[in-house]
CSV table of C-alpha atoms and ligand atoms in Angstrom, one decimal:
chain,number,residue,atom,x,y,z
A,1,UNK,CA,-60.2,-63.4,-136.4
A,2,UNK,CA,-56.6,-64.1,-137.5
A,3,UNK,CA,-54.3,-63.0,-134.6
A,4,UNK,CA,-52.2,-61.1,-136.1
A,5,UNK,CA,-48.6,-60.5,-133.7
A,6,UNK,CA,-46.2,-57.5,-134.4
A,7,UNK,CA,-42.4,-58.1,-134.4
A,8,UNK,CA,-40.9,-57.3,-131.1
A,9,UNK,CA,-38.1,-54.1,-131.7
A,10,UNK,CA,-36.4,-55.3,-128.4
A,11,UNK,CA,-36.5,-59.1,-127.7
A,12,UNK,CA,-34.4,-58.6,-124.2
A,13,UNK,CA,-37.8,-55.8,-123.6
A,14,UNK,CA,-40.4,-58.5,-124.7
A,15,UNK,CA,-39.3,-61.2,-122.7
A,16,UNK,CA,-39.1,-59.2,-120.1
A,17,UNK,CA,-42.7,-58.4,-119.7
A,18,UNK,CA,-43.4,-61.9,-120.7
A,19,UNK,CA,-41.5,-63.2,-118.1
A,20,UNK,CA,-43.6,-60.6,-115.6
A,21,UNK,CA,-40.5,-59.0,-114.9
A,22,UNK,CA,-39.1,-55.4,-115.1
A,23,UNK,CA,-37.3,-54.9,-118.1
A,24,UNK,CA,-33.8,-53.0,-118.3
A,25,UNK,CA,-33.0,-49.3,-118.7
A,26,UNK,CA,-32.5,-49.1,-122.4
A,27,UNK,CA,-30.6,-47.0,-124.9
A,28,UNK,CA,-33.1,-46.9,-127.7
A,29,UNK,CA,-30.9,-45.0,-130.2
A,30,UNK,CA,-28.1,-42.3,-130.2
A,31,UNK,CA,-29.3,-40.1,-127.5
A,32,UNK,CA,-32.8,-42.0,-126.9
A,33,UNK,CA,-33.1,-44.0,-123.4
A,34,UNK,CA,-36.5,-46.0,-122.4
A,35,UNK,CA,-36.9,-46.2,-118.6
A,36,UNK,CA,-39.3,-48.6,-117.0
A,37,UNK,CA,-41.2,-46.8,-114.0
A,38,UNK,CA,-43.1,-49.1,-111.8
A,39,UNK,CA,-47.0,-48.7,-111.5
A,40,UNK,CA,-48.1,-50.2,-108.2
A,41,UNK,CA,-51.1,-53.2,-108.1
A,42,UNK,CA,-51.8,-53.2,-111.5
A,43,UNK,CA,-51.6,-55.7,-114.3
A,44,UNK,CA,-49.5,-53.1,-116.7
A,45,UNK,CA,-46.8,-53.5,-114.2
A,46,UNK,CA,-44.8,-50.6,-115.5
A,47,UNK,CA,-45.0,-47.8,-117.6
A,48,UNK,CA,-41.9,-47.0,-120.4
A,49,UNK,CA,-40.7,-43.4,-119.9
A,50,UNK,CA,-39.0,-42.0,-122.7
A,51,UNK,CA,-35.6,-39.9,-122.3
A,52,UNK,CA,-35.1,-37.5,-125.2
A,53,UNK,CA,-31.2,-36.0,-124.9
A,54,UNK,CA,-31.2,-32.7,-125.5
A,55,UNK,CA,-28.1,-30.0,-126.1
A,56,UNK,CA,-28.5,-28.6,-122.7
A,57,UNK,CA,-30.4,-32.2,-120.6
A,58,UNK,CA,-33.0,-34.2,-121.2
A,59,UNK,CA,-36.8,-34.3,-122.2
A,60,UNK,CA,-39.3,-36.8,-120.9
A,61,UNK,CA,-42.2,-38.5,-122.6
A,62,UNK,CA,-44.5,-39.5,-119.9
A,63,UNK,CA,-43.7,-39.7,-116.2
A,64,UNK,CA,-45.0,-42.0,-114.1
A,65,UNK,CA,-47.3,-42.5,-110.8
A,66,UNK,CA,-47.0,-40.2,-108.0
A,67,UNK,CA,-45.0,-42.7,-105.5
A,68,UNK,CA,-41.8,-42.7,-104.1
A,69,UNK,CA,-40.9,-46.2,-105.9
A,70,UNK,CA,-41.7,-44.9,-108.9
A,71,UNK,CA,-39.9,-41.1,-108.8
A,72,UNK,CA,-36.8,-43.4,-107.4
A,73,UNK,CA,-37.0,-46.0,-110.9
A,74,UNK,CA,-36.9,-42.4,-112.9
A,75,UNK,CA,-34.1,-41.1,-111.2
A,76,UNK,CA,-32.2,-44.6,-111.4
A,77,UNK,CA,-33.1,-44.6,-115.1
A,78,UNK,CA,-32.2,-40.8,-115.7
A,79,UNK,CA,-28.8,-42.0,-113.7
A,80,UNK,CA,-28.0,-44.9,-116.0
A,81,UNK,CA,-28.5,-41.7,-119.1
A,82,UNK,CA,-25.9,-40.4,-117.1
A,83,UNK,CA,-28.6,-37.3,-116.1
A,84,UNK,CA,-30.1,-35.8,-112.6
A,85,UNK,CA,-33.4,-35.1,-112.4
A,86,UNK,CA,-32.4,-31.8,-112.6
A,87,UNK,CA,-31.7,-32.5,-116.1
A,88,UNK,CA,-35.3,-32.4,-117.0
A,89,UNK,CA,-36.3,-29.7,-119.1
A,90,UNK,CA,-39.6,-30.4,-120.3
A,91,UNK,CA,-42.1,-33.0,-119.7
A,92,UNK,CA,-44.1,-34.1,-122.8
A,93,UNK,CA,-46.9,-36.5,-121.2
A,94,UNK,CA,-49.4,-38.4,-123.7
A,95,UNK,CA,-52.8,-38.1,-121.7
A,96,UNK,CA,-54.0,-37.7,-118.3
A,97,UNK,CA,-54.6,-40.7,-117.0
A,98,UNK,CA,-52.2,-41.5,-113.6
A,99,UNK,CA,-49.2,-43.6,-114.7
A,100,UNK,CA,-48.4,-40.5,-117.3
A,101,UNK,CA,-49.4,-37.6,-115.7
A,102,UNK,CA,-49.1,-38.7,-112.4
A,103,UNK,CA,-45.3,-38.0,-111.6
A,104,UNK,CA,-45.1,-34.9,-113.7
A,105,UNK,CA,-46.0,-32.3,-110.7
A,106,UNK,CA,-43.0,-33.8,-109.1
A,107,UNK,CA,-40.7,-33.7,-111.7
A,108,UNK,CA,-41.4,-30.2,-112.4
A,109,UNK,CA,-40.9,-29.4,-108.8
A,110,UNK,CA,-36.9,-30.8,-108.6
A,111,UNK,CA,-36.9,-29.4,-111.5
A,112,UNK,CA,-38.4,-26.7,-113.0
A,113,UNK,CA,-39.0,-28.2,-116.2
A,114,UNK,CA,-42.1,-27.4,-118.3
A,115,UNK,CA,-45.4,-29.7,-118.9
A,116,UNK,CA,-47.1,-30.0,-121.9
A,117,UNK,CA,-50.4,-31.4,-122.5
A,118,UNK,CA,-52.8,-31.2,-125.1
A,119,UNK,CA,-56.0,-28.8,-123.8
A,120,UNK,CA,-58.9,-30.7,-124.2
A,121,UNK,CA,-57.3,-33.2,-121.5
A,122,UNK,CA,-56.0,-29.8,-119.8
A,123,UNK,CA,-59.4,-29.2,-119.1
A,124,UNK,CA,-60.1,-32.1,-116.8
A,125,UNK,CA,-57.3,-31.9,-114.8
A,126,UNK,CA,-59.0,-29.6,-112.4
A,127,UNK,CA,-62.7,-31.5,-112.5
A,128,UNK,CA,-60.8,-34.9,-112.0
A,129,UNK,CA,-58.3,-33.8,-109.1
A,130,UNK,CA,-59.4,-31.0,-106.9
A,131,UNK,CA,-61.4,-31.9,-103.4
A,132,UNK,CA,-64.1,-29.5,-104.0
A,133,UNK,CA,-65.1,-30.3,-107.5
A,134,UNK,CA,-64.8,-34.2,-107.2
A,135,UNK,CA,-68.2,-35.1,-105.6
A,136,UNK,CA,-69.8,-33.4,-109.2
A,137,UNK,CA,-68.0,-35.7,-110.8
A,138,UNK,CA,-69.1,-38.9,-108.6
A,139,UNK,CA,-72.9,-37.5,-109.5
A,140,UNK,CA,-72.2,-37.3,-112.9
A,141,UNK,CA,-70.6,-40.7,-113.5
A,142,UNK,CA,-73.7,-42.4,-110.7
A,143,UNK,CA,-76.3,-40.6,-113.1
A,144,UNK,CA,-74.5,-42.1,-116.2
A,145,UNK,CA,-74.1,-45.7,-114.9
A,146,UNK,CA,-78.0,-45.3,-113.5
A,147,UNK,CA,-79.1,-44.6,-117.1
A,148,UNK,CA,-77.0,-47.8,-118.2
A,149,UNK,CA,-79.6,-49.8,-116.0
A,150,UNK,CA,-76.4,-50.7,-113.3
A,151,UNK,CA,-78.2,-52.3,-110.6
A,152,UNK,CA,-79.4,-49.7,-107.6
A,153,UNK,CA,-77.2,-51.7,-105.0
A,154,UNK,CA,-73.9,-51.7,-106.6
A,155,UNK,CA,-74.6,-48.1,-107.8
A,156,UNK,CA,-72.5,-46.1,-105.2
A,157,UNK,CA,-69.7,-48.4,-105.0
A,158,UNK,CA,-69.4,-48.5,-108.8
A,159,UNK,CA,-69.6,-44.7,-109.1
A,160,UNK,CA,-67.1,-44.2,-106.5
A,161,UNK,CA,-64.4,-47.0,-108.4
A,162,UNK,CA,-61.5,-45.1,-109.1
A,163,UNK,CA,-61.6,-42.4,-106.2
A,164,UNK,CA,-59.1,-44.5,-104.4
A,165,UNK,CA,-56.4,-44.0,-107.1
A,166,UNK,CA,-56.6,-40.1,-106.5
A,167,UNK,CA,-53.7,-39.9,-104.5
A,168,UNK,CA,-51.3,-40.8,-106.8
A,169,UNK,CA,-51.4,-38.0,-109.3
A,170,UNK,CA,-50.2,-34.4,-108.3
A,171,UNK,CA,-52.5,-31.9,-109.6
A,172,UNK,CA,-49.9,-29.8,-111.4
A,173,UNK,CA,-51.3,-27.6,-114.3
A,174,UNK,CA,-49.3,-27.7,-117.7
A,175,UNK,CA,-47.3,-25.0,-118.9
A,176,UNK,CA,-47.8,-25.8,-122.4
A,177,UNK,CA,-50.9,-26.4,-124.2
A,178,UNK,CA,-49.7,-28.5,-127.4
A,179,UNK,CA,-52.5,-29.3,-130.5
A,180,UNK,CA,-52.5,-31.2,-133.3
A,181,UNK,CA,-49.7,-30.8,-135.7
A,182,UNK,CA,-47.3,-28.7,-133.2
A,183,UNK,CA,-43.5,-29.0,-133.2
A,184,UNK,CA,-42.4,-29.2,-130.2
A,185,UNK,CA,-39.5,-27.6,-130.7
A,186,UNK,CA,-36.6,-29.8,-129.1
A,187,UNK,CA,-33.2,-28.9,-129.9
A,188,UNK,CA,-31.7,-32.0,-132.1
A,189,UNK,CA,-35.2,-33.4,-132.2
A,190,UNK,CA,-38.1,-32.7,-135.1
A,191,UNK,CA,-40.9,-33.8,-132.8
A,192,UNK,CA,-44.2,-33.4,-134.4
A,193,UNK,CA,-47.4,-33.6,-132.0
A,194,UNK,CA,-50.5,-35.7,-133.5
A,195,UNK,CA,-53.7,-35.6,-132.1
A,196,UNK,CA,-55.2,-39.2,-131.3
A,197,UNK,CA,-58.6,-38.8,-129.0
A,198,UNK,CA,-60.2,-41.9,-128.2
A,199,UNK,CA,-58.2,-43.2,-125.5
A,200,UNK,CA,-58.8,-40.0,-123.6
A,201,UNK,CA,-59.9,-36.8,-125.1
A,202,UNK,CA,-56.6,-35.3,-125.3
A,203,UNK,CA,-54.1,-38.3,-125.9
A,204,UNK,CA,-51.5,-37.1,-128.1
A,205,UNK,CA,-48.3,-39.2,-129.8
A,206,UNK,CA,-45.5,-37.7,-130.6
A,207,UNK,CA,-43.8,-38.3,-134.4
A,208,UNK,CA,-40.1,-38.4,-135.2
A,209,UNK,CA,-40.3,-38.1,-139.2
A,210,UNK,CA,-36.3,-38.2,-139.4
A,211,UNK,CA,-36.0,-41.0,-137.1
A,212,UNK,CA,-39.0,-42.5,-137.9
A,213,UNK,CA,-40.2,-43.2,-134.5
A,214,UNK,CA,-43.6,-43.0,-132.9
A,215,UNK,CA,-44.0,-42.2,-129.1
A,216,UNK,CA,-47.6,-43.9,-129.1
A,217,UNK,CA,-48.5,-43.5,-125.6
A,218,UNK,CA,-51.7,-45.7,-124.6
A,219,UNK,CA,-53.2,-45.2,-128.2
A,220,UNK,CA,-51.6,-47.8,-130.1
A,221,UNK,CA,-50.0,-50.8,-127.9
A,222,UNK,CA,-48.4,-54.1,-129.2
A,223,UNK,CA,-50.8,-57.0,-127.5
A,224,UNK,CA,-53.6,-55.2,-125.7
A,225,UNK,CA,-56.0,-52.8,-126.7
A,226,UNK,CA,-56.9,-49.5,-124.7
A,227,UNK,CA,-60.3,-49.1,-123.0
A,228,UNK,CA,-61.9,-46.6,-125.0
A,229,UNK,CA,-65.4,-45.6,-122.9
A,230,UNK,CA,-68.4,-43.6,-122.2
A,231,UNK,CA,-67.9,-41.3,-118.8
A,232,UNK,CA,-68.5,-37.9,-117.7
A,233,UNK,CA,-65.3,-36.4,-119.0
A,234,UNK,CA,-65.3,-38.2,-122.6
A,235,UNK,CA,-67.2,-37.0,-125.9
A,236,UNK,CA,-70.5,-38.8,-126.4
A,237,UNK,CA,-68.8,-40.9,-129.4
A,238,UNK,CA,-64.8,-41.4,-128.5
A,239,UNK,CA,-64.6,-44.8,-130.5
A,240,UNK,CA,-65.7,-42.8,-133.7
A,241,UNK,CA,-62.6,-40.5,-132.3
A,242,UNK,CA,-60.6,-43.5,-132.0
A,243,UNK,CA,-61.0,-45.4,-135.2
A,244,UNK,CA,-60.7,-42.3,-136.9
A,245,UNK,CA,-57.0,-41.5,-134.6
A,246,UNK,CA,-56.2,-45.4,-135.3
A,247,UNK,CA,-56.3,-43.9,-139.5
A,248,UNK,CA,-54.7,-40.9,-138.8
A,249,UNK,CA,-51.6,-42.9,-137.4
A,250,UNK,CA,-51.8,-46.0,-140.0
A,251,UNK,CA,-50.9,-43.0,-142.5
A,252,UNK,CA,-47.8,-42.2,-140.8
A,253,UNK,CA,-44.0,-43.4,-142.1
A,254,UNK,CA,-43.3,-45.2,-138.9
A,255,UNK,CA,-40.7,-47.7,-138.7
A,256,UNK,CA,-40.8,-48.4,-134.8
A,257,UNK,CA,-43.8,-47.9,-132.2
A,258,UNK,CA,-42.3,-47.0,-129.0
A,259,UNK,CA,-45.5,-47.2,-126.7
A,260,UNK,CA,-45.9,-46.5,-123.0
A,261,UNK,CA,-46.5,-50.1,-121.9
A,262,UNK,CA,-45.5,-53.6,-122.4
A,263,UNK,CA,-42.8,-53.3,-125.5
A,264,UNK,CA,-41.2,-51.4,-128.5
A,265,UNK,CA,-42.7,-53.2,-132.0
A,266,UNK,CA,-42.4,-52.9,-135.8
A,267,UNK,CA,-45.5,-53.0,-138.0
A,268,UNK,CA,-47.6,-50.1,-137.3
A,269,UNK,CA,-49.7,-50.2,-140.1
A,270,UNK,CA,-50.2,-54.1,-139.6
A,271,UNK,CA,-51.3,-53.8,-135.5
A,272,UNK,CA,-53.4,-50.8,-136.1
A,273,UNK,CA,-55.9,-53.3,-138.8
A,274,UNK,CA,-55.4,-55.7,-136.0
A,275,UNK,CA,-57.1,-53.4,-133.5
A,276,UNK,CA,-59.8,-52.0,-136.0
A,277,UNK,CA,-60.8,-55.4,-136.9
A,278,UNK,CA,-61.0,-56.6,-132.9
A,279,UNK,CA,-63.4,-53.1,-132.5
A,280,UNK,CA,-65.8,-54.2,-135.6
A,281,UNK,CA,-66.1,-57.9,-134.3
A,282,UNK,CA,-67.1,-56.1,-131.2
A,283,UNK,CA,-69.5,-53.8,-133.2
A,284,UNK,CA,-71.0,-57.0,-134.1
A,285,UNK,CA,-71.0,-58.8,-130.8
A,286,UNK,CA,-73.1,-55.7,-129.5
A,287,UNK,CA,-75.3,-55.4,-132.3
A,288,UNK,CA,-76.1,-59.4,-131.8
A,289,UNK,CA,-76.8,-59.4,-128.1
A,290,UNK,CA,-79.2,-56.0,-128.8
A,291,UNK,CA,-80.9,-57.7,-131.5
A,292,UNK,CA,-81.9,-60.9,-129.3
A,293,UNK,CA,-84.1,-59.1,-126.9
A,294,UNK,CA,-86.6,-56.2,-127.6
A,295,UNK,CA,-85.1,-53.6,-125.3
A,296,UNK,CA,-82.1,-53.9,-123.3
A,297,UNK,CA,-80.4,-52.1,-120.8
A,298,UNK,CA,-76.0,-51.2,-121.6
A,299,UNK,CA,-75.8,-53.0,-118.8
A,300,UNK,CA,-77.2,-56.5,-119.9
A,301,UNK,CA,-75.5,-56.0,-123.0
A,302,UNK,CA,-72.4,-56.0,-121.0
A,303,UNK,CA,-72.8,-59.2,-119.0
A,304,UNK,CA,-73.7,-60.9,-122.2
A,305,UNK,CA,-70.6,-60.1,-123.7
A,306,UNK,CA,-67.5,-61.9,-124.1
A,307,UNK,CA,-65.1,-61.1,-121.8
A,308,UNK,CA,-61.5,-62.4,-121.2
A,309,UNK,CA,-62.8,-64.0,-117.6
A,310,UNK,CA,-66.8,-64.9,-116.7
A,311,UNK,CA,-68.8,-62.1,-115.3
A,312,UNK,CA,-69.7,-63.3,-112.5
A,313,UNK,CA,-65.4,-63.3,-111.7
A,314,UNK,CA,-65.4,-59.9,-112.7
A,315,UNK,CA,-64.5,-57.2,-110.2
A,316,UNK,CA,-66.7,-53.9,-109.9
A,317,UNK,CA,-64.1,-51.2,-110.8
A,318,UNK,CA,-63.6,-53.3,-114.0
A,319,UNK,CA,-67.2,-53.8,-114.3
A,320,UNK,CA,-67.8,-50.3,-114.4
A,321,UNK,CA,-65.1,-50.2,-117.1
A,322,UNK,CA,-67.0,-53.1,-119.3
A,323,UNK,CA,-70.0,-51.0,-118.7
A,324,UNK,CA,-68.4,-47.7,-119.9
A,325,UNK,CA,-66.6,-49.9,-123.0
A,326,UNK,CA,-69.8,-51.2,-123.8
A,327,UNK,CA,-71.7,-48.1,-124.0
A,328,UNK,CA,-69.4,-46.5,-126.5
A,329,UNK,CA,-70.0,-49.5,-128.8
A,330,UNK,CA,-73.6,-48.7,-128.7
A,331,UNK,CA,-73.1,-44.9,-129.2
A,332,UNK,CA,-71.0,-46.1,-132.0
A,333,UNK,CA,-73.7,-48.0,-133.4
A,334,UNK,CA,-76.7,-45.6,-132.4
A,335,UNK,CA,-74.5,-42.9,-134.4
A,336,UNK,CA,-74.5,-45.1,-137.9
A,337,UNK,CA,-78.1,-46.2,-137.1
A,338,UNK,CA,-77.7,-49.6,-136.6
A,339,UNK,CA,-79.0,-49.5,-132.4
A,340,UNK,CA,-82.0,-47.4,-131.8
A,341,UNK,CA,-81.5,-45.8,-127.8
A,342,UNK,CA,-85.1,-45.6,-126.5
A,343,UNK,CA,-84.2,-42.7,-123.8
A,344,UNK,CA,-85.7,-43.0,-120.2
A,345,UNK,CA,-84.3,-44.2,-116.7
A,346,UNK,CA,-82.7,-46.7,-117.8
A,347,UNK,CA,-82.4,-46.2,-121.5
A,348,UNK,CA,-83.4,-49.1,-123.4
A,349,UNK,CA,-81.5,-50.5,-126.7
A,350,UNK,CA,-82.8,-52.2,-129.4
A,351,UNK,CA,-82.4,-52.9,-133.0
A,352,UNK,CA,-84.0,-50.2,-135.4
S,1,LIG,ZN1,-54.3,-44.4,-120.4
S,2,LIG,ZN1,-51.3,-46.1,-119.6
C-alpha cells in the first residue's frame, strides 16, 4: 500500500513529536491556543488540549489525565493564553477514554465549568469507574476474551489489563449530553458536534464551518491509526461504525485537522482513504489467516497477524488489545458474510 503522508499544519509541532519531545504552547489562530498536556508511561506522550477564547474566558476541548503533572501543564498552558483556570467555562471532551476525560472532574472543580459528552459514552462512565460495579465489568471482558479462545492461564491477568489505569480519571458526570449535529453554542464560535463512533461509542469531533477547522479527537489522527475493538462496553460491530464515521468526516469542508495527539495536518479527505485502505488490507489479512485452517479461534487469528513487533515481544495489555482489534475485523467480516462464526466456548472462525 502506497503510504500516503499528510502535510504537517505546524512544522515546529511535528518535529517536536518527532524529536520525542514536548511540543510548545501554541496560538493556533486569533483566539485559538493548543496546549500539550503530558500523559504519563505511554507511547502518545502527550495529549493536545484545545483553548477556545470566549467573550467572558475560555472553552476546552479535551482535558487531560488525572495527575498533578498534567493539571500543572494545563494551567501553564492556560497561563501562556493569558487565562486561570478559573477561566474555564465549559469542557467539551471527545470520548471517554483517560487522557480526555480524565482531568475534566478536576477542572470542573476549580472551576465550575460545564462537561459535555455525547450520551452513549455518558452511559459507561459509571460501569467503567465506580468500585462496586467494576468487578461486572472484569466478568464480562474474561467471558469475552474466553470465547476468543485466550489461553486459560493468561485469562485473569488479561481481563484485569487496564484496571491499573483507574486512578487517573475522576469519575465526574457530564452536565451536558451533546448528539450528533448540536451547536454548541460558544459565543464567537459556530461549533457544530458530529458524531464519529468507532473509536469509542460516543467519540464526537467538533466542526468549525467558518474557520474551517476540525477538533478530531482520537478519530482521525495524522500517522497512527486508533484501536477500534470488540469489549464489553462497545457495539458488536464498531468498525462498521467507524468506516462509516471515517465517510461522514471525508464529506466535511475541512481545511486543517487539529487532533488530540501527535500534530495539527492538512488533507483530511486524503488521510481518511489512507486509513480506510490500511482497514481493508486488514479485512483481507484476517479473511487469509481464517481461510488457511478449518476453524480457528480470534485468538490464533491474532498471533498470525502482522503486527508492528513479533508476538512473542508483545506485552499482555496490548495483547488483549490485538485480540479485541482482531475480533472486530472478524465481526466485520461475519456481518458481510465473508467469515462464518461457529458459536461455542471458544467460538470457532472459518470461511463460509
Ligand atoms: Zn481514545
Ligand atoms: Zn487519546
Amino acid at each position: 500500500m502506497a503510504k500516503f503522508v499528510v502535510t504537517p499544519a505546524s512544522v515546529a509541532q511535528r518535529d517536536a513529536w518527532a524529536g520525542g519531545a514536548i511540543p510548545e504552547v501554541e496560538r493556533v489562530r486569533p483566539g485559538l491556543w493548543s496546549v500539550p498536556v503530558p500523559i504519563p508511561v505511554n507511547p502518545l506522550r502527550y495529549v493536545l488540549v484545545y483553548v477556545l477564547e470566549l467573550p467572558d474566558g475560555v472553552a476546552i476541548v479535551d482535558a487531560g489525565w488525572n495527575t498533578d503533572e498534567a493539571y500543572d501543564a494545563l494551567v501553564a498552558g492556560l497561563g501562556v493564553a493569558g487565562y486561570t483556570i478559573a477561566d474555564v467555562k465549559g469542557v467539551l471532551v471527545t470520548h471517554i477514554h483517560p487522557d480526555h476525560y480524565g482531568l475534566a472532574g478536576r477542572v470542573r472543580e476549580m472551576s465550575g465549568a460545564w462537561i459535555a459528552l455525547h450520551p452513549a459514552d455518558a452511559r459507561l462512565v459509571r460501569e467503567r469507574y465506580d468500585d462496586d460495579v467494576i468487578d461486572t465489568l472484569v466478568r464480562r471482558e474474561r467471558a469475552l476474551l474466553a470465547r476468543c479462545g485466550v489461553p486459560a492461564a493468561t485469562l485473569d491477568e488479561l481481563a484485569g489489563a487496564s484496571m491499573m489505569i483507574r486512578h487517573v480519571v475522576s469519575m465526574a458526570r457530564p452536565d451536558r449530553l451533546v448528539e450528533d449535529g448540536d451547536e454548541l453554542g460558544l459565543p464567537g464560535w459556530d461549533l457544530r458536534a458530529v458524531w464519529t463512533p468507532g473509536h469509542s461509542p460516543g467519540h464526537l469531533c467538533f466542526l468549525s464551518p467558518a474557520r474551517r477547522l476540525l477538533f478530531s479527537g482520537d478519530h482521525v489522527l495524522a500517522k497512527i491509526t486508533p484501536i477500534v475493538a470488540v469489549h464489553p462496553q462497545s457495539g458488536p460491530n464498531p468498525l462498521a461504525d467507524y468506516l462509516d464515521s471515517l465517510a461522514a468526516v471525508r464529506k466535511l469542508d475541512v481545511e486543517e485537522v487539529l487532533p488530540a495527539h501527535e500534530y495539527r495536518f492538512m488533507e483530511l479527505a486524503g488521510r481518511v482513504d489512507y486509513v480506510m485502505a490500511h482497514h481493508d488490507e486488514r479485512l483481507a489479512e484476517v479473511e487469509r489467516v481464517v481461510g488457511a485452517s478449518d476453524g480457528v479461534t480470534c485468538w490464533a487469528v491474532a498471533t498470525r497477524l502482522t503486527w508492528s513487533r513479533p508476538w512473542e515481544t508483545i506485552p499482555s495489555y496490548m495483547r488483549r488489545a490485538a485480540n479485541n482489534e482482531t475480533l472486530a475485523h472478524l465481526a466485520w467480516l461475519e456481518a458481510r458474510g465473508r467469515v462464518l462464526r461457529v458459536a461455542g466456548e471458544p467460538d470457532l472462525w472459518r470461511l463460509p
